[in-house]
JSON list of C-alpha atoms in Angstrom, two decimals:
[
{"chain": "A", "resi": 1, "resn": "MET", "atom": "CA", "xyz": [129.27, 65.82, 88.51]},
{"chain": "A", "resi": 2, "resn": "ALA", "atom": "CA", "xyz": [131.92, 65.64, 85.99]},
{"chain": "A", "resi": 3, "resn": "ALA", "atom": "CA", "xyz": [129.77, 64.53, 83.54]},
{"chain": "A", "resi": 4, "resn": "MET", "atom": "CA", "xyz": [127.30, 67.13, 83.75]},
{"chain": "A", "resi": 5, "resn": "TRP", "atom": "CA", "xyz": [129.88, 69.80, 82.91]},
{"chain": "A", "resi": 6, "resn": "ALA", "atom": "CA", "xyz": [132.07, 68.03, 79.57]},
{"chain": "A", "resi": 7, "resn": "HIS", "atom": "CA", "xyz": [130.08, 69.93, 77.27]},
{"chain": "A", "resi": 8, "resn": "VAL", "atom": "CA", "xyz": [130.17, 73.67, 78.85]},
{"chain": "A", "resi": 9, "resn": "GLY", "atom": "CA", "xyz": [133.51, 73.57, 80.79]},
{"chain": "A", "resi": 10, "resn": "PRO", "atom": "CA", "xyz": [135.56, 74.93, 77.87]},
{"chain": "A", "resi": 11, "resn": "HIS", "atom": "CA", "xyz": [132.95, 77.92, 77.77]},
{"chain": "A", "resi": 12, "resn": "VAL", "atom": "CA", "xyz": [133.70, 78.44, 81.75]},
{"chain": "A", "resi": 13, "resn": "ALA", "atom": "CA", "xyz": [135.32, 81.96, 82.58]},
{"chain": "A", "resi": 14, "resn": "ARG", "atom": "CA", "xyz": [138.61, 81.00, 82.83]},
{"chain": "A", "resi": 15, "resn": "LEU", "atom": "CA", "xyz": [139.72, 82.88, 86.56]},
{"chain": "A", "resi": 16, "resn": "SER", "atom": "CA", "xyz": [142.93, 83.67, 88.49]},
{"chain": "A", "resi": 17, "resn": "PRO", "atom": "CA", "xyz": [144.14, 80.80, 91.02]},
{"chain": "A", "resi": 18, "resn": "LEU", "atom": "CA", "xyz": [143.85, 84.08, 92.72]},
{"chain": "A", "resi": 19, "resn": "GLU", "atom": "CA", "xyz": [139.65, 84.85, 92.10]},
{"chain": "A", "resi": 20, "resn": "ARG", "atom": "CA", "xyz": [138.89, 81.04, 92.33]},
{"chain": "A", "resi": 21, "resn": "VAL", "atom": "CA", "xyz": [140.59, 80.71, 95.93]},
{"chain": "A", "resi": 22, "resn": "ARG", "atom": "CA", "xyz": [138.80, 84.46, 97.02]},
{"chain": "A", "resi": 23, "resn": "LEU", "atom": "CA", "xyz": [135.46, 83.11, 95.72]},
{"chain": "A", "resi": 24, "resn": "ARG", "atom": "CA", "xyz": [135.81, 79.90, 98.26]},
{"chain": "A", "resi": 25, "resn": "ARG", "atom": "CA", "xyz": [137.36, 82.25, 100.82]},
{"chain": "A", "resi": 26, "resn": "VAL", "atom": "CA", "xyz": [134.37, 84.49, 100.94]},
{"chain": "A", "resi": 27, "resn": "ALA", "atom": "CA", "xyz": [131.38, 81.80, 100.28]},
{"chain": "A", "resi": 28, "resn": "VAL", "atom": "CA", "xyz": [133.19, 79.98, 103.74]},
{"chain": "A", "resi": 29, "resn": "ARG", "atom": "CA", "xyz": [133.42, 83.00, 105.78]},
{"chain": "A", "resi": 30, "resn": "TYR", "atom": "CA", "xyz": [129.46, 83.81, 105.01]},
{"chain": "A", "resi": 31, "resn": "ALA", "atom": "CA", "xyz": [128.87, 79.93, 105.91]},
{"chain": "A", "resi": 32, "resn": "LEU", "atom": "CA", "xyz": [131.05, 80.40, 109.05]},
{"chain": "A", "resi": 33, "resn": "HIS", "atom": "CA", "xyz": [128.65, 83.45, 109.99]},
{"chain": "A", "resi": 34, "resn": "GLY", "atom": "CA", "xyz": [125.90, 81.68, 109.32]},
{"chain": "A", "resi": 35, "resn": "TRP", "atom": "CA", "xyz": [124.01, 82.78, 106.37]},
{"chain": "A", "resi": 36, "resn": "ALA", "atom": "CA", "xyz": [123.54, 79.60, 104.31]},
{"chain": "A", "resi": 37, "resn": "VAL", "atom": "CA", "xyz": [125.78, 79.38, 100.79]},
{"chain": "A", "resi": 38, "resn": "THR", "atom": "CA", "xyz": [124.54, 77.97, 97.75]},
{"chain": "A", "resi": 39, "resn": "PRO", "atom": "CA", "xyz": [126.06, 77.84, 94.01]},
{"chain": "A", "resi": 40, "resn": "GLY", "atom": "CA", "xyz": [125.79, 79.60, 91.38]},
{"chain": "A", "resi": 41, "resn": "ALA", "atom": "CA", "xyz": [125.70, 78.57, 88.15]},
{"chain": "A", "resi": 42, "resn": "CYS", "atom": "CA", "xyz": [129.35, 79.84, 86.52]},
{"chain": "A", "resi": 43, "resn": "LEU", "atom": "CA", "xyz": [129.83, 82.99, 84.10]},
{"chain": "A", "resi": 44, "resn": "ALA", "atom": "CA", "xyz": [130.34, 81.58, 80.48]},
{"chain": "A", "resi": 45, "resn": "ARG", "atom": "CA", "xyz": [130.54, 84.78, 78.08]},
{"chain": "A", "resi": 46, "resn": "SER", "atom": "CA", "xyz": [127.48, 86.44, 78.19]},
{"chain": "A", "resi": 47, "resn": "ARG", "atom": "CA", "xyz": [125.33, 83.35, 80.17]},
{"chain": "A", "resi": 48, "resn": "PHE", "atom": "CA", "xyz": [125.56, 81.32, 83.41]},
{"chain": "A", "resi": 49, "resn": "VAL", "atom": "CA", "xyz": [125.66, 77.43, 82.78]},
{"chain": "A", "resi": 50, "resn": "CYS", "atom": "CA", "xyz": [125.01, 75.49, 85.93]},
{"chain": "A", "resi": 51, "resn": "GLY", "atom": "CA", "xyz": [126.15, 71.60, 84.43]},
{"chain": "A", "resi": 52, "resn": "ARG", "atom": "CA", "xyz": [122.50, 70.03, 84.16]},
{"chain": "A", "resi": 53, "resn": "ALA", "atom": "CA", "xyz": [121.98, 69.39, 80.26]},
{"chain": "A", "resi": 54, "resn": "GLY", "atom": "CA", "xyz": [119.00, 70.95, 78.66]},
{"chain": "A", "resi": 55, "resn": "CYS", "atom": "CA", "xyz": [118.77, 74.33, 81.79]},
{"chain": "A", "resi": 56, "resn": "PRO", "atom": "CA", "xyz": [117.07, 76.74, 79.71]},
{"chain": "A", "resi": 57, "resn": "THR", "atom": "CA", "xyz": [118.45, 79.14, 81.94]},
{"chain": "A", "resi": 58, "resn": "ILE", "atom": "CA", "xyz": [120.90, 81.91, 81.11]},
{"chain": "A", "resi": 59, "resn": "GLY", "atom": "CA", "xyz": [120.96, 84.29, 83.55]},
{"chain": "A", "resi": 60, "resn": "CYS", "atom": "CA", "xyz": [122.45, 83.58, 87.29]},
{"chain": "A", "resi": 61, "resn": "HIS", "atom": "CA", "xyz": [120.51, 80.76, 88.88]},
{"chain": "A", "resi": 62, "resn": "PRO", "atom": "CA", "xyz": [121.99, 77.83, 91.63]},
{"chain": "A", "resi": 63, "resn": "ALA", "atom": "CA", "xyz": [123.74, 74.83, 89.99]},
{"chain": "A", "resi": 64, "resn": "LEU", "atom": "CA", "xyz": [121.92, 72.47, 92.19]},
{"chain": "A", "resi": 65, "resn": "GLU", "atom": "CA", "xyz": [118.22, 71.79, 91.10]},
{"chain": "A", "resi": 66, "resn": "ASP", "atom": "CA", "xyz": [118.03, 71.66, 95.01]},
{"chain": "A", "resi": 67, "resn": "TRP", "atom": "CA", "xyz": [119.62, 74.75, 95.43]},
{"chain": "A", "resi": 68, "resn": "GLU", "atom": "CA", "xyz": [117.75, 75.05, 98.69]},
{"chain": "A", "resi": 69, "resn": "HIS", "atom": "CA", "xyz": [117.51, 72.61, 100.61]},
{"chain": "A", "resi": 70, "resn": "ALA", "atom": "CA", "xyz": [121.26, 72.04, 99.59]},
{"chain": "A", "resi": 71, "resn": "ALA", "atom": "CA", "xyz": [121.97, 75.24, 100.64]},
{"chain": "A", "resi": 72, "resn": "SER", "atom": "CA", "xyz": [124.39, 74.98, 103.70]},
{"chain": "A", "resi": 73, "resn": "THR", "atom": "CA", "xyz": [126.36, 76.74, 106.43]},
{"chain": "A", "resi": 74, "resn": "ASP", "atom": "CA", "xyz": [129.05, 73.62, 106.94]},
{"chain": "A", "resi": 75, "resn": "PRO", "atom": "CA", "xyz": [132.23, 75.41, 105.87]},
{"chain": "A", "resi": 76, "resn": "ALA", "atom": "CA", "xyz": [133.41, 71.95, 104.60]},
{"chain": "A", "resi": 77, "resn": "ARG", "atom": "CA", "xyz": [130.98, 71.43, 102.44]},
{"chain": "A", "resi": 78, "resn": "VAL", "atom": "CA", "xyz": [130.44, 74.95, 101.17]},
{"chain": "A", "resi": 79, "resn": "ALA", "atom": "CA", "xyz": [134.37, 74.39, 100.49]},
{"chain": "A", "resi": 80, "resn": "THR", "atom": "CA", "xyz": [134.55, 71.26, 98.79]},
{"chain": "A", "resi": 81, "resn": "TRP", "atom": "CA", "xyz": [131.66, 73.66, 95.58]},
{"chain": "A", "resi": 82, "resn": "TRP", "atom": "CA", "xyz": [134.28, 75.66, 94.95]},
{"chain": "A", "resi": 83, "resn": "ARG", "atom": "CA", "xyz": [137.06, 73.48, 95.09]},
{"chain": "A", "resi": 84, "resn": "SER", "atom": "CA", "xyz": [136.61, 73.07, 91.31]},
{"chain": "A", "resi": 85, "resn": "ARG", "atom": "CA", "xyz": [134.66, 75.12, 89.85]},
{"chain": "A", "resi": 86, "resn": "PRO", "atom": "CA", "xyz": [134.22, 79.35, 89.93]},
{"chain": "A", "resi": 87, "resn": "HIS", "atom": "CA", "xyz": [130.54, 78.88, 91.05]},
{"chain": "A", "resi": 88, "resn": "GLY", "atom": "CA", "xyz": [128.90, 82.25, 91.52]},
{"chain": "A", "resi": 89, "resn": "VAL", "atom": "CA", "xyz": [128.19, 82.79, 95.72]},
{"chain": "A", "resi": 90, "resn": "LEU", "atom": "CA", "xyz": [124.25, 82.58, 96.25]},
{"chain": "A", "resi": 91, "resn": "LEU", "atom": "CA", "xyz": [122.83, 83.67, 99.57]},
{"chain": "A", "resi": 92, "resn": "PRO", "atom": "CA", "xyz": [119.24, 82.36, 100.00]},
{"chain": "A", "resi": 93, "resn": "THR", "atom": "CA", "xyz": [117.12, 84.40, 101.38]},
{"chain": "A", "resi": 94, "resn": "GLY", "atom": "CA", "xyz": [113.87, 83.71, 103.92]},
{"chain": "A", "resi": 95, "resn": "ARG", "atom": "CA", "xyz": [116.61, 82.75, 106.38]},
{"chain": "A", "resi": 96, "resn": "CYS", "atom": "CA", "xyz": [118.89, 84.54, 108.52]},
{"chain": "A", "resi": 97, "resn": "PHE", "atom": "CA", "xyz": [117.60, 87.31, 106.48]},
{"chain": "A", "resi": 98, "resn": "ASP", "atom": "CA", "xyz": [115.11, 88.74, 103.64]},
{"chain": "A", "resi": 99, "resn": "VAL", "atom": "CA", "xyz": [116.15, 91.39, 101.56]},
{"chain": "A", "resi": 100, "resn": "LEU", "atom": "CA", "xyz": [114.60, 94.82, 99.95]},
{"chain": "A", "resi": 101, "resn": "GLU", "atom": "CA", "xyz": [115.51, 95.36, 96.73]},
{"chain": "A", "resi": 102, "resn": "ILE", "atom": "CA", "xyz": [115.31, 98.74, 95.09]},
{"chain": "A", "resi": 103, "resn": "PRO", "atom": "CA", "xyz": [116.32, 100.73, 92.40]},
{"chain": "A", "resi": 104, "resn": "ALA", "atom": "CA", "xyz": [119.37, 102.97, 92.56]},
{"chain": "A", "resi": 105, "resn": "HIS", "atom": "CA", "xyz": [118.29, 106.42, 92.92]},
{"chain": "A", "resi": 106, "resn": "LEU", "atom": "CA", "xyz": [115.67, 105.20, 96.10]},
{"chain": "A", "resi": 107, "resn": "GLY", "atom": "CA", "xyz": [118.85, 102.64, 97.10]},
{"chain": "A", "resi": 108, "resn": "ARG", "atom": "CA", "xyz": [121.18, 106.04, 97.32]},
{"chain": "A", "resi": 109, "resn": "LEU", "atom": "CA", "xyz": [118.40, 108.14, 99.67]},
{"chain": "A", "resi": 110, "resn": "VAL", "atom": "CA", "xyz": [117.57, 104.90, 101.74]},
{"chain": "A", "resi": 111, "resn": "LEU", "atom": "CA", "xyz": [120.94, 104.51, 102.64]},
{"chain": "A", "resi": 112, "resn": "ALA", "atom": "CA", "xyz": [121.65, 108.23, 103.13]},
{"chain": "A", "resi": 113, "resn": "ALA", "atom": "CA", "xyz": [118.69, 108.55, 105.35]},
{"chain": "A", "resi": 114, "resn": "VAL", "atom": "CA", "xyz": [119.88, 104.89, 107.62]},
{"chain": "A", "resi": 115, "resn": "GLN", "atom": "CA", "xyz": [123.20, 106.40, 108.18]},
{"chain": "A", "resi": 116, "resn": "VAL", "atom": "CA", "xyz": [121.75, 110.03, 109.99]},
{"chain": "A", "resi": 117, "resn": "HIS", "atom": "CA", "xyz": [118.41, 107.69, 111.56]},
{"chain": "A", "resi": 118, "resn": "PRO", "atom": "CA", "xyz": [117.89, 108.00, 115.35]},
{"chain": "A", "resi": 119, "resn": "VAL", "atom": "CA", "xyz": [117.26, 105.11, 115.78]},
{"chain": "A", "resi": 120, "resn": "GLY", "atom": "CA", "xyz": [121.22, 103.83, 114.57]},
{"chain": "A", "resi": 121, "resn": "PRO", "atom": "CA", "xyz": [122.05, 100.60, 114.61]},
{"chain": "A", "resi": 122, "resn": "GLY", "atom": "CA", "xyz": [118.52, 98.91, 114.48]},
{"chain": "A", "resi": 123, "resn": "VAL", "atom": "CA", "xyz": [118.24, 100.46, 111.11]},
{"chain": "A", "resi": 124, "resn": "ARG", "atom": "CA", "xyz": [121.57, 99.94, 109.50]},
{"chain": "A", "resi": 125, "resn": "GLY", "atom": "CA", "xyz": [122.67, 97.27, 108.20]},
{"chain": "A", "resi": 126, "resn": "PRO", "atom": "CA", "xyz": [124.52, 95.43, 105.20]},
{"chain": "A", "resi": 127, "resn": "VAL", "atom": "CA", "xyz": [123.62, 96.54, 101.73]},
{"chain": "A", "resi": 128, "resn": "LEU", "atom": "CA", "xyz": [124.66, 95.18, 98.56]},
{"chain": "A", "resi": 129, "resn": "VAL", "atom": "CA", "xyz": [124.96, 96.57, 95.07]},
{"chain": "A", "resi": 130, "resn": "SER", "atom": "CA", "xyz": [124.69, 94.45, 91.68]},
{"chain": "A", "resi": 131, "resn": "PRO", "atom": "CA", "xyz": [125.94, 95.78, 88.24]},
{"chain": "A", "resi": 132, "resn": "THR", "atom": "CA", "xyz": [122.78, 96.91, 86.66]},
{"chain": "A", "resi": 133, "resn": "GLY", "atom": "CA", "xyz": [122.01, 99.42, 89.34]},
{"chain": "A", "resi": 134, "resn": "GLN", "atom": "CA", "xyz": [119.88, 96.86, 91.63]},
{"chain": "A", "resi": 135, "resn": "TRP", "atom": "CA", "xyz": [120.42, 97.76, 95.89]},
{"chain": "A", "resi": 136, "resn": "MET", "atom": "CA", "xyz": [119.53, 94.78, 98.05]},
{"chain": "A", "resi": 137, "resn": "PHE", "atom": "CA", "xyz": [119.14, 96.28, 101.69]},
{"chain": "A", "resi": 138, "resn": "LEU", "atom": "CA", "xyz": [119.58, 92.93, 103.91]},
{"chain": "A", "resi": 139, "resn": "VAL", "atom": "CA", "xyz": [117.12, 93.09, 106.70]},
{"chain": "A", "resi": 140, "resn": "ARG", "atom": "CA", "xyz": [115.54, 90.90, 109.29]},
{"chain": "A", "resi": 141, "resn": "PRO", "atom": "CA", "xyz": [113.84, 88.09, 107.90]},
{"chain": "A", "resi": 142, "resn": "GLY", "atom": "CA", "xyz": [109.80, 87.47, 108.42]},
{"chain": "A", "resi": 143, "resn": "ASP", "atom": "CA", "xyz": [107.73, 90.39, 107.76]},
{"chain": "A", "resi": 144, "resn": "PRO", "atom": "CA", "xyz": [106.06, 91.13, 104.87]},
{"chain": "A", "resi": 145, "resn": "LEU", "atom": "CA", "xyz": [106.09, 94.59, 102.94]},
{"chain": "A", "resi": 146, "resn": "ARG", "atom": "CA", "xyz": [103.75, 97.49, 103.78]},
{"chain": "A", "resi": 147, "resn": "PRO", "atom": "CA", "xyz": [100.82, 97.17, 101.99]},
{"chain": "A", "resi": 148, "resn": "GLU", "atom": "CA", "xyz": [101.57, 100.63, 100.06]},
{"chain": "A", "resi": 149, "resn": "LEU", "atom": "CA", "xyz": [104.66, 98.85, 99.29]},
{"chain": "A", "resi": 150, "resn": "GLU", "atom": "CA", "xyz": [103.42, 95.93, 97.64]},
{"chain": "A", "resi": 151, "resn": "HIS", "atom": "CA", "xyz": [101.72, 98.04, 94.87]},
{"chain": "A", "resi": 152, "resn": "CYS", "atom": "CA", "xyz": [105.41, 99.77, 93.44]},
{"chain": "A", "resi": 153, "resn": "PHE", "atom": "CA", "xyz": [106.56, 97.64, 91.15]},
{"chain": "A", "resi": 154, "resn": "ASP", "atom": "CA", "xyz": [110.28, 99.20, 91.87]},
{"chain": "A", "resi": 155, "resn": "VAL", "atom": "CA", "xyz": [110.25, 97.51, 95.34]},
{"chain": "A", "resi": 156, "resn": "VAL", "atom": "CA", "xyz": [111.00, 93.51, 95.35]},
{"chain": "A", "resi": 157, "resn": "LEU", "atom": "CA", "xyz": [111.55, 91.79, 99.03]},
{"chain": "A", "resi": 158, "resn": "HIS", "atom": "CA", "xyz": [113.32, 88.98, 98.93]},
{"chain": "A", "resi": 159, "resn": "GLY", "atom": "CA", "xyz": [111.62, 85.50, 101.28]},
{"chain": "A", "resi": 160, "resn": "ARG", "atom": "CA", "xyz": [111.42, 81.93, 101.10]},
{"chain": "A", "resi": 161, "resn": "GLY", "atom": "CA", "xyz": [111.85, 80.68, 98.23]},
{"chain": "A", "resi": 162, "resn": "SER", "atom": "CA", "xyz": [114.85, 83.25, 96.41]},
{"chain": "A", "resi": 163, "resn": "TRP", "atom": "CA", "xyz": [118.28, 84.22, 97.01]},
{"chain": "A", "resi": 164, "resn": "ILE", "atom": "CA", "xyz": [120.66, 86.77, 95.88]},
{"chain": "A", "resi": 165, "resn": "PRO", "atom": "CA", "xyz": [124.19, 86.83, 94.09]},
{"chain": "A", "resi": 166, "resn": "ALA", "atom": "CA", "xyz": [126.28, 88.02, 96.66]},
{"chain": "A", "resi": 167, "resn": "PRO", "atom": "CA", "xyz": [130.06, 89.68, 96.17]},
{"chain": "A", "resi": 168, "resn": "PRO", "atom": "CA", "xyz": [132.62, 88.24, 94.56]},
{"chain": "A", "resi": 169, "resn": "THR", "atom": "CA", "xyz": [129.72, 87.37, 92.22]},
{"chain": "A", "resi": 170, "resn": "ARG", "atom": "CA", "xyz": [130.59, 88.64, 88.37]},
{"chain": "A", "resi": 171, "resn": "LEU", "atom": "CA", "xyz": [127.86, 88.90, 86.34]},
{"chain": "A", "resi": 172, "resn": "PRO", "atom": "CA", "xyz": [127.59, 89.95, 82.73]},
{"chain": "A", "resi": 173, "resn": "GLU", "atom": "CA", "xyz": [127.45, 93.66, 83.60]},
{"chain": "A", "resi": 174, "resn": "GLY", "atom": "CA", "xyz": [130.08, 93.77, 86.24]},
{"chain": "A", "resi": 175, "resn": "PRO", "atom": "CA", "xyz": [131.17, 92.03, 89.76]},
{"chain": "A", "resi": 176, "resn": "VAL", "atom": "CA", "xyz": [128.33, 92.47, 92.56]},
{"chain": "A", "resi": 177, "resn": "ARG", "atom": "CA", "xyz": [129.86, 94.67, 95.63]},
{"chain": "A", "resi": 178, "resn": "TRP", "atom": "CA", "xyz": [129.00, 95.74, 98.72]},
{"chain": "A", "resi": 179, "resn": "ALA", "atom": "CA", "xyz": [128.04, 99.31, 99.53]},
{"chain": "A", "resi": 180, "resn": "VAL", "atom": "CA", "xyz": [127.64, 98.68, 103.54]},
{"chain": "A", "resi": 181, "resn": "ALA", "atom": "CA", "xyz": [129.90, 95.21, 103.80]},
{"chain": "A", "resi": 182, "resn": "PRO", "atom": "CA", "xyz": [129.01, 92.67, 106.89]},
{"chain": "A", "resi": 183, "resn": "GLU", "atom": "CA", "xyz": [131.79, 93.42, 109.13]},
{"chain": "A", "resi": 184, "resn": "GLN", "atom": "CA", "xyz": [131.22, 96.95, 108.70]},
{"chain": "A", "resi": 185, "resn": "ALA", "atom": "CA", "xyz": [127.75, 96.47, 110.13]},
{"chain": "A", "resi": 186, "resn": "ARG", "atom": "CA", "xyz": [129.56, 94.11, 112.41]},
{"chain": "A", "resi": 187, "resn": "TRP", "atom": "CA", "xyz": [127.05, 91.06, 110.56]},
{"chain": "A", "resi": 188, "resn": "GLN", "atom": "CA", "xyz": [124.04, 92.89, 112.19]},
{"chain": "A", "resi": 189, "resn": "LEU", "atom": "CA", "xyz": [120.68, 93.15, 110.69]},
{"chain": "A", "resi": 190, "resn": "PRO", "atom": "CA", "xyz": [117.65, 95.91, 110.94]},
{"chain": "A", "resi": 191, "resn": "ASP", "atom": "CA", "xyz": [114.25, 95.51, 111.86]},
{"chain": "A", "resi": 192, "resn": "ALA", "atom": "CA", "xyz": [112.69, 95.37, 108.56]},
{"chain": "A", "resi": 193, "resn": "TYR", "atom": "CA", "xyz": [110.03, 97.34, 109.18]},
{"chain": "A", "resi": 194, "resn": "LEU", "atom": "CA", "xyz": [111.84, 100.57, 109.84]},
{"chain": "A", "resi": 195, "resn": "VAL", "atom": "CA", "xyz": [113.73, 100.16, 106.96]},
{"chain": "A", "resi": 196, "resn": "GLN", "atom": "CA", "xyz": [110.04, 100.31, 104.87]},
{"chain": "A", "resi": 197, "resn": "ASN", "atom": "CA", "xyz": [109.72, 103.24, 106.89]},
{"chain": "A", "resi": 198, "resn": "VAL", "atom": "CA", "xyz": [112.04, 105.33, 105.33]},
{"chain": "A", "resi": 199, "resn": "LEU", "atom": "CA", "xyz": [111.62, 103.86, 102.19]},
{"chain": "A", "resi": 200, "resn": "VAL", "atom": "CA", "xyz": [108.36, 105.59, 102.45]},
{"chain": "A", "resi": 201, "resn": "GLU", "atom": "CA", "xyz": [109.75, 108.35, 102.98]},
{"chain": "A", "resi": 202, "resn": "ALA", "atom": "CA", "xyz": [112.18, 108.66, 100.10]},
{"chain": "A", "resi": 203, "resn": "LEU", "atom": "CA", "xyz": [109.60, 107.60, 98.15]},
{"chain": "A", "resi": 204, "resn": "ARG", "atom": "CA", "xyz": [107.40, 110.55, 99.29]},
{"chain": "A", "resi": 205, "resn": "ALA", "atom": "CA", "xyz": [110.56, 112.62, 98.49]},
{"chain": "A", "resi": 206, "resn": "THR", "atom": "CA", "xyz": [111.11, 111.54, 94.61]},
{"chain": "A", "resi": 207, "resn": "GLY", "atom": "CA", "xyz": [106.92, 112.63, 94.49]},
{"chain": "A", "resi": 208, "resn": "VAL", "atom": "CA", "xyz": [105.75, 109.11, 94.58]},
{"chain": "A", "resi": 209, "resn": "THR", "atom": "CA", "xyz": [101.79, 109.18, 94.99]},
{"chain": "A", "resi": 210, "resn": "LEU", "atom": "CA", "xyz": [101.21, 106.49, 97.80]},
{"chain": "A", "resi": 211, "resn": "THR", "atom": "CA", "xyz": [97.75, 105.39, 97.92]},
{"chain": "A", "resi": 212, "resn": "PRO", "atom": "CA", "xyz": [96.38, 106.95, 101.01]},
{"chain": "A", "resi": 213, "resn": "ALA", "atom": "CA", "xyz": [93.95, 104.26, 101.84]},
{"chain": "A", "resi": 214, "resn": "LEU", "atom": "CA", "xyz": [96.75, 101.50, 102.10]},
{"chain": "A", "resi": 215, "resn": "VAL", "atom": "CA", "xyz": [98.83, 104.44, 104.48]},
{"chain": "A", "resi": 216, "resn": "PRO", "atom": "CA", "xyz": [98.05, 103.33, 108.23]},
{"chain": "A", "resi": 217, "resn": "GLY", "atom": "CA", "xyz": [97.41, 105.66, 110.58]},
{"chain": "A", "resi": 218, "resn": "HIS", "atom": "CA", "xyz": [101.05, 105.39, 111.81]},
{"chain": "A", "resi": 219, "resn": "LEU", "atom": "CA", "xyz": [103.94, 103.71, 111.21]},
{"chain": "A", "resi": 220, "resn": "PRO", "atom": "CA", "xyz": [104.91, 99.59, 112.04]},
{"chain": "A", "resi": 221, "resn": "MET", "atom": "CA", "xyz": [107.00, 99.67, 115.26]},
{"chain": "A", "resi": 222, "resn": "PRO", "atom": "CA", "xyz": [110.30, 97.74, 115.34]},
{"chain": "A", "resi": 223, "resn": "ARG", "atom": "CA", "xyz": [109.91, 94.30, 116.29]},
{"chain": "A", "resi": 224, "resn": "ARG", "atom": "CA", "xyz": [110.26, 92.82, 119.58]},
{"chain": "A", "resi": 225, "resn": "GLY", "atom": "CA", "xyz": [112.14, 89.78, 120.98]},
{"chain": "A", "resi": 226, "resn": "ARG", "atom": "CA", "xyz": [114.36, 88.92, 118.02]}
]
């Protein structure tokens, strides 16, 4: 591993001991709550380096080639990854949760709506915000997008084979942060379709025309028995 990093080490961003400890502690906390964690490439000036020779990716990406299988909920293993390098903290999706990613203007509308939603906790969960303005709603895994949302380029569903950067990961534009921290949501995840239904209403409120032929006669109901 040391040989992998020999040619990039001097360029990796210098973090204070406190910042390095915080990265490790937060990564371990996610693992302790059953969220699989995988180390991300390290920020080096305005790009990311993973230590793999010839890696062409300069944006945020996993540090391990086999990241999806290597991702772990073992606190000891997770702590080891952050012992020597200031890795970004990445959370694989499609396991404990999926992620609904939308632009900031929609994110604010959806968050405001779920906070007063009559279903209560069933539609409220952790929400993170990237420094580039993307809002990411963590939801229960396994449900696809409603058909009309599949045609919205601003809406991305992260499931199996994807990941998200989690706080306190820092991107070139700034840190990733929680708008609603997992602790605030008691580490509970909302029903995916309930959140999608709120998003559909937010899109309509902003004047987005949804294809009538794709809109079902009634809104999907929450899944039971999860």
